[in-house]
Coordinates of N, CA, C and O in Angstrom, one line a residue:
Q287 N 0.8 -1.2 0.0 CA 0.0 0.0 0.0 C 0.9 1.2 0.0 O 1.9 1.3 0.7
L288 N 0.5 2.2 -0.8 CA 1.3 3.4 -0.9 C 1.0 4.3 0.3 O -0.1 4.5 0.7
Q289 N 2.1 4.8 0.9 CA 2.0 5.8 2.0 C 2.7 7.1 1.6 O 3.8 7.0 1.0
L290 N 2.1 8.2 2.0 CA 2.6 9.5 1.6 C 2.9 10.3 2.9 O 2.0 10.3 3.8
V291 N 4.0 10.9 3.0 CA 4.3 11.8 4.2 C 4.8 13.1 3.7 O 5.8 13.2 3.0
E292 N 4.1 14.2 4.1 CA 4.4 15.5 3.8 C 5.4 16.1 4.8 O 5.3 15.7 6.0
S293 N 6.2 17.0 4.4 CA 7.1 17.7 5.4 C 7.4 19.1 4.7 O 7.2 19.3 3.6
G294 N 8.0 20.0 5.6 CA 8.4 21.3 5.1 C 7.5 22.4 5.4 O 7.9 23.6 5.1
G295 N 6.4 22.2 6.0 CA 5.5 23.3 6.4 C 6.1 24.1 7.6 O 7.1 23.7 8.1
G296 N 5.5 25.2 7.9 CA 5.9 26.0 9.0 C 5.3 27.4 8.9 O 4.4 27.7 8.2
L297 N 5.9 28.3 9.7 CA 5.5 29.7 9.8 C 6.5 30.5 8.9 O 7.7 30.4 9.1
V298 N 5.9 31.3 8.1 CA 6.7 32.2 7.2 C 6.1 33.5 7.1 O 4.8 33.7 7.1
Q299 N 6.9 34.6 6.9 CA 6.3 35.9 6.7 C 5.8 36.1 5.3 O 6.3 35.4 4.3
P300 N 4.9 37.0 5.1 CA 4.4 37.3 3.7 C 5.6 37.6 2.8 O 6.5 38.4 3.2
G301 N 5.5 37.1 1.6 CA 6.6 37.3 0.6 C 7.7 36.2 0.7 O 8.6 36.2 -0.1
G302 N 7.7 35.4 1.8 CA 8.7 34.4 2.0 C 8.4 33.1 1.1 O 7.5 33.1 0.3
S303 N 9.3 32.1 1.3 CA 9.2 30.9 0.5 C 9.3 29.7 1.5 O 9.8 29.7 2.6
L304 N 8.7 28.6 1.0 CA 8.8 27.3 1.6 C 8.8 26.2 0.5 O 8.3 26.4 -0.6
R305 N 9.5 25.1 0.8 CA 9.4 24.0 -0.1 C 8.8 22.8 0.7 O 9.4 22.3 1.7
L306 N 7.7 22.3 0.2 CA 7.1 21.1 0.8 C 7.6 19.9 0.0 O 7.8 19.9 -1.2
S307 N 7.7 18.8 0.8 CA 8.1 17.5 0.2 C 7.0 16.5 0.5 O 6.4 16.6 1.5
C308 N 6.9 15.6 -0.4 CA 5.9 14.5 -0.3 C 6.7 13.2 -0.6 O 7.0 12.9 -1.7
A309 N 7.0 12.5 0.5 CA 7.8 11.2 0.3 C 6.9 10.0 0.3 O 6.0 9.9 1.2
A310 N 7.1 9.2 -0.7 CA 6.2 8.0 -0.9 C 7.0 6.8 -0.5 O 8.2 6.6 -0.7
S311 N 6.2 5.8 0.1 CA 6.8 4.5 0.4 C 5.8 3.4 0.1 O 4.6 3.7 0.1
G312 N 6.2 2.2 0.0 CA 5.3 1.1 -0.3 C 5.2 0.8 -1.7 O 5.1 -0.4 -2.1
L313 N 5.2 1.7 -2.6 CA 5.1 1.5 -4.0 C 5.8 2.6 -4.7 O 6.0 3.7 -4.2
T314 N 6.2 2.4 -6.0 CA 6.9 3.4 -6.7 C 5.9 4.4 -7.3 O 4.8 4.1 -7.6
L315 N 6.3 5.7 -7.3 CA 5.5 6.8 -7.8 C 5.4 6.8 -9.3 O 4.6 7.6 -9.8
D316 N 6.1 5.9 -10.0 CA 6.1 6.0 -11.4 C 4.7 5.8 -12.0 O 4.4 6.3 -13.1
Y317 N 3.8 5.1 -11.3 CA 2.5 4.8 -11.8 C 1.4 5.7 -11.3 O 0.2 5.5 -11.5
Y318 N 1.8 6.8 -10.7 CA 0.9 7.7 -10.0 C 1.0 9.2 -10.5 O 2.2 9.7 -10.5
A319 N -0.1 9.8 -10.8 CA -0.1 11.2 -10.8 C -0.2 11.7 -9.4 O -0.7 11.1 -8.5
I320 N 0.4 12.9 -9.1 CA 0.5 13.4 -7.8 C -0.1 14.8 -7.8 O 0.1 15.6 -8.7
G321 N -0.9 15.1 -6.8 CA -1.5 16.4 -6.6 C -1.2 16.9 -5.2 O -0.9 16.2 -4.3
W322 N -1.2 18.3 -5.2 CA -1.1 19.0 -3.9 C -2.4 19.7 -3.7 O -2.9 20.4 -4.6
F323 N -2.9 19.6 -2.5 CA -4.2 20.2 -2.1 C -4.0 21.0 -0.8 O -3.0 20.8 -0.1
R324 N -4.9 21.9 -0.5 CA -4.9 22.6 0.7 C -6.3 22.8 1.3 O -7.2 22.9 0.5
Q325 N -6.3 23.0 2.6 CA -7.6 23.2 3.2 C -7.4 24.2 4.3 O -6.7 23.9 5.3
A326 N -8.1 25.3 4.2 CA -8.0 26.3 5.3 C -9.2 26.1 6.2 O -10.2 25.5 5.8
P327 N -9.2 26.6 7.4 CA -10.3 26.4 8.4 C -11.6 27.0 7.8 O -11.7 28.1 7.3
G328 N -12.6 26.1 7.8 CA -13.9 26.5 7.4 C -14.1 26.5 5.9 O -15.2 26.9 5.4
K329 N -13.1 26.0 5.2 CA -13.2 26.0 3.7 C -13.0 24.6 3.2 O -12.5 23.7 3.9
E330 N -13.5 24.4 2.0 CA -13.4 23.1 1.3 C -11.9 22.9 0.9 O -11.2 23.8 0.7
R331 N -11.6 21.6 0.8 CA -10.2 21.3 0.2 C -10.2 21.7 -1.2 O -11.1 21.4 -2.0
E332 N -9.1 22.3 -1.6 CA -9.0 22.8 -3.0 C -7.7 22.3 -3.6 O -6.7 22.1 -2.9
G333 N -7.7 22.0 -4.9 CA -6.5 21.6 -5.6 C -5.6 22.8 -5.8 O -6.0 23.9 -6.2
V334 N -4.3 22.6 -5.6 CA -3.3 23.6 -5.8 C -2.5 23.4 -7.0 O -2.3 24.3 -7.8
S335 N -2.1 22.1 -7.2 CA -1.2 21.8 -8.3 C -1.2 20.3 -8.5 O -1.6 19.5 -7.6
C336 N -0.8 19.8 -9.7 CA -0.7 18.4 -9.9 C 0.4 18.2 -11.0 O 0.8 19.1 -11.7
S337 N 1.0 17.0 -10.9 CA 2.0 16.6 -11.8 C 1.6 15.2 -12.4 O 1.2 14.3 -11.7
S338 N 1.7 15.1 -13.7 CA 1.5 13.8 -14.4 C 2.5 12.8 -14.0 O 3.6 13.1 -13.4
R339 N 2.3 11.5 -14.3 CA 3.2 10.5 -14.0 C 4.6 10.8 -14.6 O 5.6 10.6 -13.9
S340 N 4.7 11.3 -15.8 CA 5.9 11.6 -16.4 C 6.6 12.9 -15.9 O 7.8 13.1 -16.1
G341 N 5.8 13.8 -15.2 CA 6.3 15.0 -14.8 C 6.2 16.1 -15.9 O 6.5 17.3 -15.6
V342 N 5.9 15.7 -17.1 CA 5.9 16.6 -18.2 C 4.7 17.6 -18.1 O 4.9 18.8 -18.4
S343 N 3.6 17.1 -17.7 CA 2.4 17.9 -17.6 C 2.1 18.3 -16.2 O 2.2 17.5 -15.3
T344 N 1.9 19.6 -16.0 CA 1.5 20.1 -14.6 C 0.4 21.1 -14.8 O 0.2 21.7 -15.8
N345 N -0.4 21.2 -13.7 CA -1.5 22.2 -13.6 C -1.4 23.0 -12.3 O -0.9 22.4 -11.3
Y346 N -1.9 24.2 -12.3 CA -1.9 25.0 -11.2 C -3.2 25.7 -11.0 O -3.9 26.1 -12.0
A347 N -3.7 25.9 -9.8 CA -4.8 26.8 -9.5 C -4.4 28.2 -9.9 O -3.2 28.6 -9.7
D348 N -5.4 29.0 -10.3 CA -5.1 30.4 -10.7 C -4.5 31.2 -9.6 O -3.6 32.0 -9.8
S349 N -4.9 30.9 -8.4 CA -4.4 31.6 -7.2 C -2.9 31.4 -7.0 O -2.3 32.2 -6.2
V350 N -2.3 30.4 -7.5 CA -0.9 30.1 -7.2 C 0.0 30.2 -8.4 O 1.2 30.0 -8.3
K351 N -0.6 30.3 -9.6 CA 0.2 30.4 -10.8 C 1.3 31.5 -10.8 O 1.0 32.6 -10.4
G352 N 2.5 31.1 -11.2 CA 3.6 32.0 -11.2 C 4.3 32.1 -9.9 O 5.3 32.7 -9.8
R353 N 3.7 31.5 -8.8 CA 4.3 31.6 -7.5 C 4.7 30.2 -7.0 O 5.7 30.0 -6.3
F354 N 4.0 29.1 -7.3 CA 4.2 27.8 -6.9 C 4.7 26.9 -8.1 O 4.3 27.1 -9.2
T355 N 5.6 26.0 -7.8 CA 6.1 25.1 -8.8 C 6.2 23.7 -8.2 O 6.7 23.4 -7.1
I356 N 5.5 22.8 -8.9 CA 5.5 21.4 -8.6 C 6.6 20.6 -9.3 O 6.9 20.9 -10.5
S357 N 7.3 19.7 -8.7 CA 8.3 18.9 -9.4 C 8.3 17.5 -8.7 O 7.9 17.4 -7.6
R358 N 8.9 16.6 -9.4 CA 9.0 15.2 -8.9 C 10.3 14.6 -9.2 O 10.8 14.8 -10.3
D359 N 10.8 13.8 -8.3 CA 12.0 13.0 -8.5 C 11.6 11.5 -8.3 O 11.5 11.1 -7.2
N360 N 11.2 10.9 -9.4 CA 10.7 9.5 -9.2 C 11.8 8.6 -8.7 O 11.5 7.6 -8.0
A361 N 13.1 8.9 -9.0 CA 14.1 8.0 -8.4 C 14.2 8.1 -6.9 O 14.5 7.1 -6.2
K362 N 13.8 9.2 -6.3 CA 13.7 9.4 -4.9 C 12.3 9.2 -4.3 O 12.1 9.3 -3.1
N363 N 11.4 8.9 -5.2 CA 10.0 8.6 -4.8 C 9.5 9.8 -4.0 O 8.8 9.7 -3.0
T364 N 9.8 11.0 -4.5 CA 9.4 12.3 -3.8 C 8.9 13.3 -4.8 O 9.4 13.4 -5.9
V365 N 7.9 14.0 -4.3 CA 7.4 15.2 -5.0 C 7.5 16.4 -4.2 O 7.4 16.4 -3.0
Y366 N 7.8 17.5 -4.9 CA 8.0 18.8 -4.2 C 7.0 19.8 -4.6 O 6.5 19.8 -5.7
L367 N 6.8 20.8 -3.7 CA 6.0 22.0 -4.1 C 6.8 23.2 -3.6 O 6.9 23.4 -2.3
Q368 N 7.4 23.9 -4.5 CA 8.1 25.1 -4.1 C 7.1 26.3 -4.1 O 6.5 26.5 -5.1
M369 N 7.1 27.0 -3.0 CA 6.1 28.0 -2.8 C 6.8 29.3 -2.6 O 7.5 29.5 -1.6
N370 N 6.7 30.3 -3.5 CA 7.4 31.6 -3.4 C 6.3 32.7 -3.2 O 5.1 32.5 -3.5
S371 N 6.8 33.8 -2.8 CA 5.9 35.0 -2.7 C 4.6 34.7 -1.9 O 3.5 35.0 -2.4
L372 N 4.8 34.0 -0.8 CA 3.6 33.5 -0.1 C 2.8 34.7 0.5 O 3.3 35.7 0.8
K373 N 1.5 34.4 0.5 CA 0.5 35.4 1.0 C -0.2 34.9 2.2 O -0.3 33.6 2.3
P374 N -0.8 35.7 3.0 CA -1.6 35.2 4.2 C -2.7 34.3 3.7 O -3.0 33.3 4.5
E375 N -3.3 34.5 2.6 CA -4.3 33.6 2.1 C -3.8 32.2 1.7 O -4.7 31.3 1.4
D376 N -2.5 32.0 1.6 CA -2.0 30.7 1.4 C -2.0 29.8 2.7 O -1.7 28.6 2.6
T377 N -2.3 30.4 3.8 CA -2.3 29.7 5.0 C -3.4 28.5 5.0 O -4.5 28.8 4.7
A378 N -2.9 27.3 5.3 CA -3.8 26.1 5.2 C -3.0 24.9 5.6 O -1.7 25.0 5.7
I379 N -3.7 23.8 5.7 CA -3.0 22.5 5.8 C -2.8 22.0 4.3 O -3.8 22.0 3.6
Y380 N -1.6 21.6 4.0 CA -1.3 21.2 2.7 C -1.2 19.7 2.6 O -0.5 19.1 3.5
Y381 N -1.8 19.1 1.7 CA -1.8 17.6 1.5 C -1.3 17.2 0.2 O -1.6 17.9 -0.8
C382 N -0.5 16.1 0.1 CA -0.2 15.5 -1.2 C -1.1 14.3 -1.3 O -1.5 13.7 -0.3
A383 N -1.4 13.9 -2.6 CA -2.2 12.8 -2.8 C -1.7 12.1 -4.1 O -1.1 12.8 -5.0
A384 N -2.0 10.8 -4.3 CA -1.6 10.1 -5.4 C -2.7 9.4 -6.1 O -3.7 8.9 -5.4
Q385 N -2.7 9.4 -7.4 CA -3.8 8.8 -8.2 C -3.1 7.8 -9.1 O -2.3 8.1 -10.0
M386 N -3.5 6.5 -9.0 CA -3.0 5.5 -9.9 C -3.8 5.7 -11.2 O -5.0 5.7 -11.2
T387 N -3.0 5.8 -12.3 CA -3.6 6.2 -13.6 C -2.8 5.6 -14.7 O -1.6 5.5 -14.6
P388 N -3.5 5.1 -15.8 CA -2.7 4.6 -16.9 C -2.2 5.8 -17.8 O -1.4 5.5 -18.7
W389 N -2.7 7.0 -17.6 CA -2.3 8.1 -18.4 C -1.0 8.7 -17.9 O -0.9 9.2 -16.8
V390 N -0.1 8.8 -18.8 CA 1.3 9.2 -18.4 C 1.4 10.8 -18.4 O 2.2 11.3 -17.6
H391 N 0.7 11.4 -19.3 CA 0.9 12.9 -19.4 C -0.3 13.7 -19.1 O -0.4 14.9 -19.6
T392 N -1.1 13.3 -18.2 CA -2.2 14.1 -17.7 C -2.3 14.0 -16.2 O -1.9 13.1 -15.6
C393 N -2.9 15.0 -15.6 CA -3.2 15.0 -14.1 C -4.4 15.9 -13.9 O -4.8 16.7 -14.7
S394 N -5.0 15.7 -12.7 CA -6.2 16.4 -12.3 C -5.9 17.1 -10.9 O -5.2 16.6 -10.1
T395 N -6.6 18.3 -10.7 CA -6.5 18.9 -9.4 C -7.8 18.8 -8.7 O -8.1 19.5 -7.7
S396 N -8.6 17.8 -9.1 CA -9.9 17.5 -8.4 C -9.6 16.4 -7.3 O -9.1 15.3 -7.6
P397 N -9.9 16.7 -6.0 CA -9.6 15.7 -5.0 C -10.3 14.4 -5.2 O -9.7 13.4 -4.7
R398 N -11.4 14.4 -5.9 CA -12.1 13.1 -6.0 C -11.4 12.1 -6.8 O -11.8 10.9 -6.8
H399 N -10.4 12.5 -7.6 CA -9.7 11.6 -8.5 C -8.6 10.8 -7.7 O -7.9 10.0 -8.3
Y400 N -8.3 11.2 -6.5 CA -7.1 10.7 -5.8 C -7.4 9.6 -4.9 O -8.4 9.6 -4.1
D401 N -6.5 8.6 -4.8 CA -6.7 7.4 -4.1 C -6.0 7.4 -2.7 O -6.5 6.7 -1.8
Y402 N -4.8 8.0 -2.6 CA -4.0 7.9 -1.4 C -3.7 9.3 -1.0 O -3.4 10.2 -1.8
W403 N -3.7 9.5 0.3 CA -3.5 10.9 0.9 C -2.5 10.8 2.0 O -2.4 9.9 2.8
G404 N -1.7 11.9 2.1 CA -0.8 12.1 3.3 C -1.6 12.7 4.4 O -2.8 13.0 4.3
Q405 N -0.9 12.9 5.5 CA -1.6 13.4 6.8 C -1.6 14.9 6.8 O -2.3 15.5 7.6
G406 N -0.9 15.6 5.9 CA -0.9 17.0 5.8 C 0.2 17.7 6.6 O 0.8 17.2 7.6
T407 N 0.6 18.9 6.2 CA 1.5 19.7 6.9 C 1.0 21.2 6.9 O 0.5 21.7 5.9
Q408 N 1.2 21.8 8.0 CA 0.6 23.2 8.2 C 1.5 24.2 7.6 O 2.7 24.2 7.9
V409 N 0.9 25.1 6.9 CA 1.6 26.3 6.3 C 0.9 27.5 6.9 O -0.3 27.7 6.6
T410 N 1.7 28.4 7.6 CA 1.1 29.6 8.1 C 1.9 30.8 7.6 O 3.1 30.8 7.8
V411 N 1.2 31.7 6.9 CA 1.9 32.9 6.4 C 1.4 34.1 7.2 O 0.2 34.5 7.1
S412 N 2.2 34.7 8.0 CA 1.8 35.7 8.9 C 3.0 36.5 9.3 O 4.1 36.0 9.4
S413 N 2.8 37.8 9.5 CA 3.9 38.7 10.0 C 3.8 38.8 11.5 O 4.6 39.5 12.1

């Protein structure tokens, strides 16, 4: 069974940066599209970004385009989310998730498509 563990969250000032990591164990990530999601208090979980199995195709929510970058290192079984120019509205618990899919070059930012979830890491952007 695939297990995902997020790390890298914390407290950062507005305009700062963080890099989140999502380490997988149990199975290789080669067969999975990976998504990053976040959930703020009182709000629904929303898709932030996703990476196809190949890593060639990525998608981003409009709210993070140009600021966040998703990448994956299948050899290390790890996916990253580089977050720059952070804003207070980015404050949330961030989750990574994996979708087993036969499609190599597509991914989705809809939570309902994902099969495995990590426990989440808190990101707080505040001065």
